[in-house]
Short mmCIF file of C-alpha atoms in Angstrom, two decimals:
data_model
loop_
_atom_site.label_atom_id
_atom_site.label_comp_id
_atom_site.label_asym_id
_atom_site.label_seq_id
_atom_site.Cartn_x
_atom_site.Cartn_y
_atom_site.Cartn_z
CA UNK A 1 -27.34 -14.62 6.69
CA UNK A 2 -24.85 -15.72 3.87
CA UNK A 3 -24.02 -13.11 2.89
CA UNK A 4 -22.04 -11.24 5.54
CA UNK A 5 -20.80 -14.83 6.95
CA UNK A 6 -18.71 -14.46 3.81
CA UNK A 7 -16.92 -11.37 5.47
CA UNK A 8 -16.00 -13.02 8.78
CA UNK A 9 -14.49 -10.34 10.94
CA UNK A 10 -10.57 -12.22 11.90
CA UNK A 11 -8.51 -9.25 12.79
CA UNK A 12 -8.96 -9.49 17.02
CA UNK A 13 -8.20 -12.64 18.67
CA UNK A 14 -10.49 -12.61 21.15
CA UNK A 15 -13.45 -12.53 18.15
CA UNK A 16 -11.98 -16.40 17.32
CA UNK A 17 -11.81 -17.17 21.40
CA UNK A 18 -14.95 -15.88 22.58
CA UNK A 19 -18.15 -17.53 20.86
CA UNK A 20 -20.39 -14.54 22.36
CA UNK A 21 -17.89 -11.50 21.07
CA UNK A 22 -18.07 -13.41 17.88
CA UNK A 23 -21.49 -13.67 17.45
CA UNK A 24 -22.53 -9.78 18.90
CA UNK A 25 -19.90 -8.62 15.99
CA UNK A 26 -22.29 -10.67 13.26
CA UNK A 27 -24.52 -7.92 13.98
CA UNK A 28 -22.83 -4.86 13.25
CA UNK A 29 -23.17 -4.95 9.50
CA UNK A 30 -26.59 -5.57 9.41
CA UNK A 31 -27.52 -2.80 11.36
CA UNK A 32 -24.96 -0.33 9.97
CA UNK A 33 -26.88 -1.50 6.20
CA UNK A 34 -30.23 -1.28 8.08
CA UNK A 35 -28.88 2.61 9.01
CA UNK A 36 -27.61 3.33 5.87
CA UNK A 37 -30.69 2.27 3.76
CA UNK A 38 -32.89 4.63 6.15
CA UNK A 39 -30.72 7.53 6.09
CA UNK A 40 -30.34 7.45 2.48
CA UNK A 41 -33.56 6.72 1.71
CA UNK A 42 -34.65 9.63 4.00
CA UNK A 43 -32.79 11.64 2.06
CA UNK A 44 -33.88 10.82 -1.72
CA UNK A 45 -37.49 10.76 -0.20
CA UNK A 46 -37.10 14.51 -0.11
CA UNK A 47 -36.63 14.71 -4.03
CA UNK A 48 -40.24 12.23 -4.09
CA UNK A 49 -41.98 14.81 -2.22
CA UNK A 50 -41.03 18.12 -3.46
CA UNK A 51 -43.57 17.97 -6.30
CA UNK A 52 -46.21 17.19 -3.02
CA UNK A 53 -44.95 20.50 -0.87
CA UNK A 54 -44.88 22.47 -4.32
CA UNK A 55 -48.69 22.29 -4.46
CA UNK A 56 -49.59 22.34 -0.81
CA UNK A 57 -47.13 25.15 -0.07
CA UNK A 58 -47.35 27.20 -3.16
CA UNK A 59 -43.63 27.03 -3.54
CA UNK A 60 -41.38 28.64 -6.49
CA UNK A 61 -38.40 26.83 -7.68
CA UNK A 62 -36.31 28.85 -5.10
CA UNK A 63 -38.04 27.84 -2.45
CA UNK A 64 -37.91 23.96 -3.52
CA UNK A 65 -33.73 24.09 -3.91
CA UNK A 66 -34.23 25.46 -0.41
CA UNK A 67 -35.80 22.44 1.34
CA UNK A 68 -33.32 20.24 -0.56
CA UNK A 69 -30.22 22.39 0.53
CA UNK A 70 -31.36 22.83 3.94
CA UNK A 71 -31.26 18.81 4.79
CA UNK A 72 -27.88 18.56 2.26
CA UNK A 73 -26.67 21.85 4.39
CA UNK A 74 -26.95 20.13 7.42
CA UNK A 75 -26.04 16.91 7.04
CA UNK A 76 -23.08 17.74 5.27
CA UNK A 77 -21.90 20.56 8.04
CA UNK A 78 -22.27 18.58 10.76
CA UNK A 79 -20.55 15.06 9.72
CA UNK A 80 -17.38 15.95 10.91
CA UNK A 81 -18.50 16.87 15.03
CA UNK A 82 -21.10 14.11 14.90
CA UNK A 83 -17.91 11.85 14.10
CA UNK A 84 -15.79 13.61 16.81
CA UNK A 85 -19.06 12.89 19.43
CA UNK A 86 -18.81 8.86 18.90
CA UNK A 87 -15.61 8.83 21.33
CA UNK A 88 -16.78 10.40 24.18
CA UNK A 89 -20.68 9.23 23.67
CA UNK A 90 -19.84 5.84 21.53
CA UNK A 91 -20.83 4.79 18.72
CA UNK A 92 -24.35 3.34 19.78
CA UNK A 93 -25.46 6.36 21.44
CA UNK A 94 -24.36 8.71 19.07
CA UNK A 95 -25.70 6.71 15.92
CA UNK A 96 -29.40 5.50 17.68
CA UNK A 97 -29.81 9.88 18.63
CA UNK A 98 -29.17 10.72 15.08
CA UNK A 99 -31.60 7.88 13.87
CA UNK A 100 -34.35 9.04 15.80
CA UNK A 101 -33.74 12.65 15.38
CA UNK A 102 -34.15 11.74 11.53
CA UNK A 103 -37.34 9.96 12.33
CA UNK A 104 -38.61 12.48 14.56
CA UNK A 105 -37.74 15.11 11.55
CA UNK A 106 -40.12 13.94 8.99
CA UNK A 107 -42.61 13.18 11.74
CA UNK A 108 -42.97 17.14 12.40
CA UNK A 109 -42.95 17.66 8.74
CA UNK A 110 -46.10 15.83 8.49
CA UNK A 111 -47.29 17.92 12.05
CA UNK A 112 -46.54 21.26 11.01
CA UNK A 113 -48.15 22.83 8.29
CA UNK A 114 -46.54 25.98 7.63
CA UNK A 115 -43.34 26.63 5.21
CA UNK A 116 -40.94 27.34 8.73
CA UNK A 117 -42.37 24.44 10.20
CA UNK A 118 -41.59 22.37 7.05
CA UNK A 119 -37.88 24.12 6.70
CA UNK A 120 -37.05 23.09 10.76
CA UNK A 121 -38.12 19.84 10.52
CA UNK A 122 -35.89 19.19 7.56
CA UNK A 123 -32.98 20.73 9.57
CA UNK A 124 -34.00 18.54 12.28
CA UNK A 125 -33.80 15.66 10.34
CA UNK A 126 -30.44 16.63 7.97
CA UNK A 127 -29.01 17.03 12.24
CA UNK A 128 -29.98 13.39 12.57
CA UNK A 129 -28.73 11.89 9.29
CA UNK A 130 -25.19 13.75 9.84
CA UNK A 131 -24.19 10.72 12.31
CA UNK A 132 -24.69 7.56 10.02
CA UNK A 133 -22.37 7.60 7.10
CA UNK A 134 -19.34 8.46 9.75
CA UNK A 135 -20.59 5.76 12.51
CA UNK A 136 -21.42 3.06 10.82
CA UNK A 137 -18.88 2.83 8.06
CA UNK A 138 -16.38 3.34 11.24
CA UNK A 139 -18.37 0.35 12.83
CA UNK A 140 -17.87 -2.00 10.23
CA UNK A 141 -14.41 -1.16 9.54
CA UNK A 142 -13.43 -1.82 13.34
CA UNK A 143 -15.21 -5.43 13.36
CA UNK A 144 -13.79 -6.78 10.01
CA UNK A 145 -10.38 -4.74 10.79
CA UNK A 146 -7.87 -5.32 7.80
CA UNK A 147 -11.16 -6.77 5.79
CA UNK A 148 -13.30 -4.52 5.71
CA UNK A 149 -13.50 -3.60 2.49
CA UNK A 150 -15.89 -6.06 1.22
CA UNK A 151 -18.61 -5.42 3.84
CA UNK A 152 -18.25 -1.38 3.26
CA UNK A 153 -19.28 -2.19 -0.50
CA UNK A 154 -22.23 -4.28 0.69
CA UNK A 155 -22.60 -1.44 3.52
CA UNK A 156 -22.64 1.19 1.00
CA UNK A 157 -24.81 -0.92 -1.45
CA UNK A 158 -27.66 -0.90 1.10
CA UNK A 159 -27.98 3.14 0.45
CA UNK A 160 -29.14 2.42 -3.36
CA UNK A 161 -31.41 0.18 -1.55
CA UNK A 162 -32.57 2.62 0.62
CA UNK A 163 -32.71 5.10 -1.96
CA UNK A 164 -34.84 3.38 -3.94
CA UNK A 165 -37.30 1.48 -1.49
CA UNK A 166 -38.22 4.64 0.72
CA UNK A 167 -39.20 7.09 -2.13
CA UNK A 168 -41.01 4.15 -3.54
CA UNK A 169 -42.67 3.90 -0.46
CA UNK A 170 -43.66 7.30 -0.13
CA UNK A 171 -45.26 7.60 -3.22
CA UNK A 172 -47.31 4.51 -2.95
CA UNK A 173 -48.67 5.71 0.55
CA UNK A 174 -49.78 9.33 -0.79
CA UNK A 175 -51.90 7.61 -3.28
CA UNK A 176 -54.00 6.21 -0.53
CA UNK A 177 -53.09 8.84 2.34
CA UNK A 178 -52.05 12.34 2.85
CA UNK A 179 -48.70 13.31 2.84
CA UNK A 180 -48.90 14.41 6.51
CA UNK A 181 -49.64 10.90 7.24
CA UNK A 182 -47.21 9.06 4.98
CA UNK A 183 -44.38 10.87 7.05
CA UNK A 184 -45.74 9.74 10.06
CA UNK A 185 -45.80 5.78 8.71
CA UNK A 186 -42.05 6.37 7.57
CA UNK A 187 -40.91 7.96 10.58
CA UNK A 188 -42.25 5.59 12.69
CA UNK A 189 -40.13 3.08 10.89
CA UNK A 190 -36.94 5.23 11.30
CA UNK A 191 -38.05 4.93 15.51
CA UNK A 192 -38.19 1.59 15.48
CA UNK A 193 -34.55 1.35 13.78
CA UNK A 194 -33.26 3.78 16.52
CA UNK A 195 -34.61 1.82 18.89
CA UNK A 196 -32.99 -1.22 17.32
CA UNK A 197 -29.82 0.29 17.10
CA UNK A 198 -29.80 1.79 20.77
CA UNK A 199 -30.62 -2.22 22.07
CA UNK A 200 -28.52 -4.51 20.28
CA UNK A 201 -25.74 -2.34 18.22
CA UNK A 202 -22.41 -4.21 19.93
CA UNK A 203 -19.71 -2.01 21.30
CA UNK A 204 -16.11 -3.07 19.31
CA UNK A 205 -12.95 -1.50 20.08
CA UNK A 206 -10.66 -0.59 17.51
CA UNK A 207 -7.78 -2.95 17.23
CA UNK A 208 -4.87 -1.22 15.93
CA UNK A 209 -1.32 -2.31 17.72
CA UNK A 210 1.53 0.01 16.67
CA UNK A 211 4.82 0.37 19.13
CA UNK A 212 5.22 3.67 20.46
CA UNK A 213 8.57 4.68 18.37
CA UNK A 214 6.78 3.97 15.24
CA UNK A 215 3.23 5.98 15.46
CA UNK A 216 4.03 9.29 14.56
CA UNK A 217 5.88 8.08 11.32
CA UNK A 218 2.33 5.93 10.47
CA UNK A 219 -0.13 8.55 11.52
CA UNK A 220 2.13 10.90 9.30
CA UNK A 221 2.42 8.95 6.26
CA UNK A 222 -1.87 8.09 6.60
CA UNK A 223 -2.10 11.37 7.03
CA UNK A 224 -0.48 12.43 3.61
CA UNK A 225 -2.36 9.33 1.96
CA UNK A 226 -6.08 10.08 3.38
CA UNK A 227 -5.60 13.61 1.86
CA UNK A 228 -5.15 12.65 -1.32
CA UNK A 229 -7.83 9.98 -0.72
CA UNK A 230 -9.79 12.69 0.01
CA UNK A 231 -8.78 14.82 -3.00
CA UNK A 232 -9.44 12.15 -5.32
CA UNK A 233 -12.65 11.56 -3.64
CA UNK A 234 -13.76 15.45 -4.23
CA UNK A 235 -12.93 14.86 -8.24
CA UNK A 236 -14.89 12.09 -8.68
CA UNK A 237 -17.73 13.31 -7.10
CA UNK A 238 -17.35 16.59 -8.99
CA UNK A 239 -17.44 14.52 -12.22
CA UNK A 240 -20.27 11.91 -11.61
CA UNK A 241 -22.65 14.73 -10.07
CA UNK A 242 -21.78 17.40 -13.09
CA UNK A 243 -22.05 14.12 -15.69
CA UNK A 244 -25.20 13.47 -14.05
CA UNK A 245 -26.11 17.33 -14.77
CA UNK A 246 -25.82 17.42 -18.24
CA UNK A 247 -26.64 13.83 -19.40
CA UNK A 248 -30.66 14.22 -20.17
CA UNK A 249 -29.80 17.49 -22.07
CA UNK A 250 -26.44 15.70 -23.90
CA UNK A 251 -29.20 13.21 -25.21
CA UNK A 252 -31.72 15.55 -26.04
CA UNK A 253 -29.54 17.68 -28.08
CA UNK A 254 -29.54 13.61 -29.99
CA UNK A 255 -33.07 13.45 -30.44
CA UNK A 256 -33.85 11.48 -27.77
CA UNK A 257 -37.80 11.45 -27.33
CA UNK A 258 -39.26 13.14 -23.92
CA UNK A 259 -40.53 9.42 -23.17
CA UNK A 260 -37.52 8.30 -23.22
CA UNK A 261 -35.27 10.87 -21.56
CA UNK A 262 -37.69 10.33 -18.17
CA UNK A 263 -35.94 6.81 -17.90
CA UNK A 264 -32.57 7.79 -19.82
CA UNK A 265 -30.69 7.76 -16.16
CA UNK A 266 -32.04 4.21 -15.40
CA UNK A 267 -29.54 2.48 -17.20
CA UNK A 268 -26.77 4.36 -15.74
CA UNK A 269 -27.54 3.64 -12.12
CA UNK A 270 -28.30 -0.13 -12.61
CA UNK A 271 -24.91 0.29 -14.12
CA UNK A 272 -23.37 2.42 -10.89
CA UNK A 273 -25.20 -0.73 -8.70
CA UNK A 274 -23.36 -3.10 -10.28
CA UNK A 275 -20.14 -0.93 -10.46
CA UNK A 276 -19.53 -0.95 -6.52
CA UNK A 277 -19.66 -4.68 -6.63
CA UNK A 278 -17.32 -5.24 -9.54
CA UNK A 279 -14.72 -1.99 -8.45
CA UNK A 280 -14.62 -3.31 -5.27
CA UNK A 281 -13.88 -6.80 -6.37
CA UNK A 282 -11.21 -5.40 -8.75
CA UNK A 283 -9.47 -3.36 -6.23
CA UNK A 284 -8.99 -6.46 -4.13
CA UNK A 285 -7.13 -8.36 -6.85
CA UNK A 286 -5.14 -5.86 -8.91
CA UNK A 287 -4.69 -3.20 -6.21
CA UNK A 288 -6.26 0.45 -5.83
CA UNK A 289 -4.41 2.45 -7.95
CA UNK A 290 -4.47 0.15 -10.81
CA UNK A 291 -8.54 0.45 -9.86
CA UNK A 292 -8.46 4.05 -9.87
CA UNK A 293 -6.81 4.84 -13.63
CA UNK A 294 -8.97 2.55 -15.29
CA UNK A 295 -12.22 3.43 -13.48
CA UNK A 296 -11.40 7.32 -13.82
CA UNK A 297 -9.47 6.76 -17.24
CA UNK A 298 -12.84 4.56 -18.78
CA UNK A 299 -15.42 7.08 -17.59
CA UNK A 300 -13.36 9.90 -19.46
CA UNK A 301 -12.81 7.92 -22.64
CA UNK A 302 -16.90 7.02 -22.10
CA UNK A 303 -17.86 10.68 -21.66
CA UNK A 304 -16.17 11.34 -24.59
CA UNK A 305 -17.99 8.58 -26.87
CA UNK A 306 -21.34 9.42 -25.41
CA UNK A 307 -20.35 12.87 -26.52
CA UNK A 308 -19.30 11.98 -30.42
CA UNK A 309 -21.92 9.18 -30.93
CA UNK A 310 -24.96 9.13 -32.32
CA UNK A 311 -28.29 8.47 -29.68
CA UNK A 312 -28.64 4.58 -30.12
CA UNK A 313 -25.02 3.46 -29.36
CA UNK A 314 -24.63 6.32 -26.92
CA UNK A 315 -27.08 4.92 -24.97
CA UNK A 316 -25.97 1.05 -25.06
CA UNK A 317 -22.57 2.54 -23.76
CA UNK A 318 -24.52 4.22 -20.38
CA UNK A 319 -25.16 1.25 -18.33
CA UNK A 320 -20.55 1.08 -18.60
CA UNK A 321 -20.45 4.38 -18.13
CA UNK A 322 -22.75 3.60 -14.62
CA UNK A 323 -20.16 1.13 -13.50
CA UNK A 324 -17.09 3.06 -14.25
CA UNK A 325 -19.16 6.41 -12.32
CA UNK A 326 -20.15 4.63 -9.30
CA UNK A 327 -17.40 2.20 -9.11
CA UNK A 328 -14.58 4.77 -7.75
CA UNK A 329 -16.67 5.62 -4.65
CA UNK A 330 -16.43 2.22 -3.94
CA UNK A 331 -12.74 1.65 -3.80
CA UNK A 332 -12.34 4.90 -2.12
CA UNK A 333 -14.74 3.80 0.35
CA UNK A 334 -13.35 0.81 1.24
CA UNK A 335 -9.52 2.43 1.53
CA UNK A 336 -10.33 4.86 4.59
CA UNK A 337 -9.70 2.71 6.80
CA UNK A 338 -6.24 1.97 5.93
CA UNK A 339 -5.38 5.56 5.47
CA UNK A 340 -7.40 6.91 8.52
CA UNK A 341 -4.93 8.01 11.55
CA UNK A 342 -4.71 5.54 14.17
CA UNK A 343 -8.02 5.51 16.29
CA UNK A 344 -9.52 7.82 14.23
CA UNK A 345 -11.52 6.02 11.23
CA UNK A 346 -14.83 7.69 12.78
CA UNK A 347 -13.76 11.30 12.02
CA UNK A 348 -11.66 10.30 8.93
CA UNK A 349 -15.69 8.59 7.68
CA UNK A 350 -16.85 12.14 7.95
CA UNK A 351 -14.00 14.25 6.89
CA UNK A 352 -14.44 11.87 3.58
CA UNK A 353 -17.87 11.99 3.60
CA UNK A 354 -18.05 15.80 4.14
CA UNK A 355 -15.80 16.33 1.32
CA UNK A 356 -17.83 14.09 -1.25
CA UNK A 357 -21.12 15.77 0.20
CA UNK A 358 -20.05 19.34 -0.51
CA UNK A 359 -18.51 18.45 -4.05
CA UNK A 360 -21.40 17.30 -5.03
CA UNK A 361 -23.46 19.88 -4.03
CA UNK A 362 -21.11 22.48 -5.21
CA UNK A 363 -20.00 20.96 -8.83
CA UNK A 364 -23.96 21.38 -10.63
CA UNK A 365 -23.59 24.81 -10.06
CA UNK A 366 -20.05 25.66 -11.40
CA UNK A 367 -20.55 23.21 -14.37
CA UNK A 368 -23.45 24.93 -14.76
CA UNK A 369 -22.04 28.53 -15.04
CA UNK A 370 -19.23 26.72 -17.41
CA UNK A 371 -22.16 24.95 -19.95
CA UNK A 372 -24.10 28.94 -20.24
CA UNK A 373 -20.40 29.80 -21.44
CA UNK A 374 -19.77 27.19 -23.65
CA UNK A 375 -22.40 24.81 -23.89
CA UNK A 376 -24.01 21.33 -23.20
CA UNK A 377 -20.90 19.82 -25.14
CA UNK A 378 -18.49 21.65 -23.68
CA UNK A 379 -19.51 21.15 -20.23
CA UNK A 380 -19.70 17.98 -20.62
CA UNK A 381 -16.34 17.50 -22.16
CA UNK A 382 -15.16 19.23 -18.95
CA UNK A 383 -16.13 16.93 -16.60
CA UNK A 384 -14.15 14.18 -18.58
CA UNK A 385 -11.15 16.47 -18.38
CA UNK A 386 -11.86 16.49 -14.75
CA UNK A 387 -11.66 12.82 -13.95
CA UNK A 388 -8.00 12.57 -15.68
CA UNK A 389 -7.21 14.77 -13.26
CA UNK A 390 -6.97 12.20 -11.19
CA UNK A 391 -4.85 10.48 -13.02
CA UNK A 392 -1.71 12.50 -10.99
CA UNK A 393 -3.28 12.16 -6.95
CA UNK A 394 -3.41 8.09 -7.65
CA UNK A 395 0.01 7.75 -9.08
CA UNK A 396 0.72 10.06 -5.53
CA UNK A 397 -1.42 7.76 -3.14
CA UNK A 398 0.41 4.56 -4.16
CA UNK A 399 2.85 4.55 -1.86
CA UNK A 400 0.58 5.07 0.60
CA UNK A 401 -1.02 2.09 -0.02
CA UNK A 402 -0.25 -1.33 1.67
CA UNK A 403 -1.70 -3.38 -1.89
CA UNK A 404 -1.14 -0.80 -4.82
#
């Protein structure tokens, strides 16, 4: 319990007056990082299983990107009305539906056993998972108001948590048990979360007072400053996932052994784990912007090393080059609240997150087109180019910005 006591929400009076309101709000980060571990787990698990549903499905490599796009498809398509939904159903409803219609997903993948059964039930789920990332980062931003952002970058830590503990999970239980069965065991949990959720998630009203001849000058200027939140947020993500692309053949083209390249990646996401606790912490003291050109400007200059150097010092610089690659996210993250327009930090959570979602999806492929033109090295030294250019949209967003 220490941890989130730390984050005491002290933006709405009547949290400080009312011993009850205060305690019910104590609960909406832990389940919003319960939700987000799940959802993000459930969707990694997908990448743990594939190998499974290649040899009990007979499945090409076509078909494979297919079950992975069709829960990414989803998910990412529908973030935006599952955010507009939480108004008029609230945030409880909406976010306990989506949790068990996740759960439910992966419990008639392990029913069905046909290819169409399998592709459904991973649209059923990917329909499910479309209502967490909005919800519940809109949840915790309303209960710890103008302090939020530390809790988002424990919120958001959760999903590595999730991301590592489900697949893990998975692949222990299909060792003893079938597949079919293992999804049943992890659905079940994802049931018991929704039903979690639907009990004791604490209804808390956003708390934003603005007089009447002053809103449409603020909802203008947040406005102007979530869209080039936004844009910066679509560069990064175009970066990290086309770095992420080319990295294992960047080090093979240095020798690297083929023992060694199946682990090469660790280092860079203990590094990204670590990076959206340190970001985070930096953005709080020396501002966002100043956050933003040395996170983007470090992971260019490190791209560019790992590029030029030889394997064994390349590979000491990764677990930076994690940090600087995951910590962005994390200030972004933690600024949509303060850019969102007024009452609406649910739909600006999945505008963002649809965004990210779709550049990273997107970016493999056209980096991938670039590298058969001009190479692993060239590719490569493209997405560098790409994260100066958000060098420009930062200097933009500062005075949008209440710290800089």
């Amino acid at each position: 319990m220490r941890l989130f006591s730390l984050f005491a929400p002290t933006t709405n009076a009547a949290a400080h007056t009312d011993p009850a309101c205060s305690e019910q709000r104590k609960l909406v980060p832990w389940l919003s990082c319960t939700a987000n571990a799940l959802h993000d787990g459930y969707t990694d698990m997908i990448d743990a299983l594939l190998p499974t549903w290649q040899t009990a499905f007979g499945l090409g490599y076509g078909a494979i990107a297919l079950l992975r796009g069709i829960y990414a498809g989803t998910t990412a398509t529908l973030q935006v009305p599952a955010g507009s939904l939480a108004p008029a159903l609230g945030t409880r409803a909406t976010l306990a539906t989506g949790t068990l219609l996740a759960a439910l997903g992966y419990a008639l993948a392990g029913m069905w056993g046909t290819l169409l059964g399998l592709c459904v039930a991973l649209a059923v789920s990917g329909c499910g998972s479309c209502s967490q990332h909005s919800l519940a980062s809109g949840a915790v931003s309303r209960a710890y108001g103008r302090n939020s952002r530390a809790p988002l970058i424990v919120y958001n830590f959760a999903g590595d948590l999730g991301k590592s503990a489900l697949p893990a999970t998975v692949w222990l239980l299909i060792t003893f048990i079938s597949w079919r069965h293992a999804l049943w065991a992890v659905s079940s949990i994802g049931i018991l979360v929704a039903l979690v959720i639907a009990l004791c998630l604490p209804s808390v009203r956003e708390n934003e007072p603005t007089t009447e001849g002053t809103a449409n000058e603020v909802t203008t200027g947040r406005r102007t400053g979530f869209s080039l939140l936004f844009a910066i947020g679509v560069v990064d993500t175009a970066v990290r996932m086309g770095l992420l692309t080319f990295l294992p053949f960047l080090l093979r083209s240095k020798g690297i052994s083929p023992q060694m390249l199946s682990t090469a990646l660790a280092p860079v996401f203990i590094g990204g784990a670590a990076g959206k606790f340190a970001c985070g912490w930096l953005a709080a003291r020396v501002g966002v912007t100043r956050t933003v050109l040395t996170t983007e400007g470090s992971t260019a200059l490190l791209i560019l090393a790992a590029i030029g150097l030889l394997l064994a010092p390349a590979m000491i610089l990764l677990p930076m080059l994690g940090v600087m690659l995951n910590g962005t996210p994390s200030v972004l993250y933690g600024t949509v609240p303060e850019l969102a327009p007024l009452r609406c930090t649910e739909r600006a959570f999945a505008l963002f997150y649809s965004g990210t979602i779709a550049s990273g999806a997107l970016a493999p492929d056209a980096y991938g087109l670039l590298g058969d033109r001009i190479g692993v090295h060239g590719a490569t030294m493209a997405t560098a180019a790409t994260a100066l250019a958000g060098f420009p949209l930062a200097l933009a967003l500062r005075r949008h910005l209440t710290t800089t």
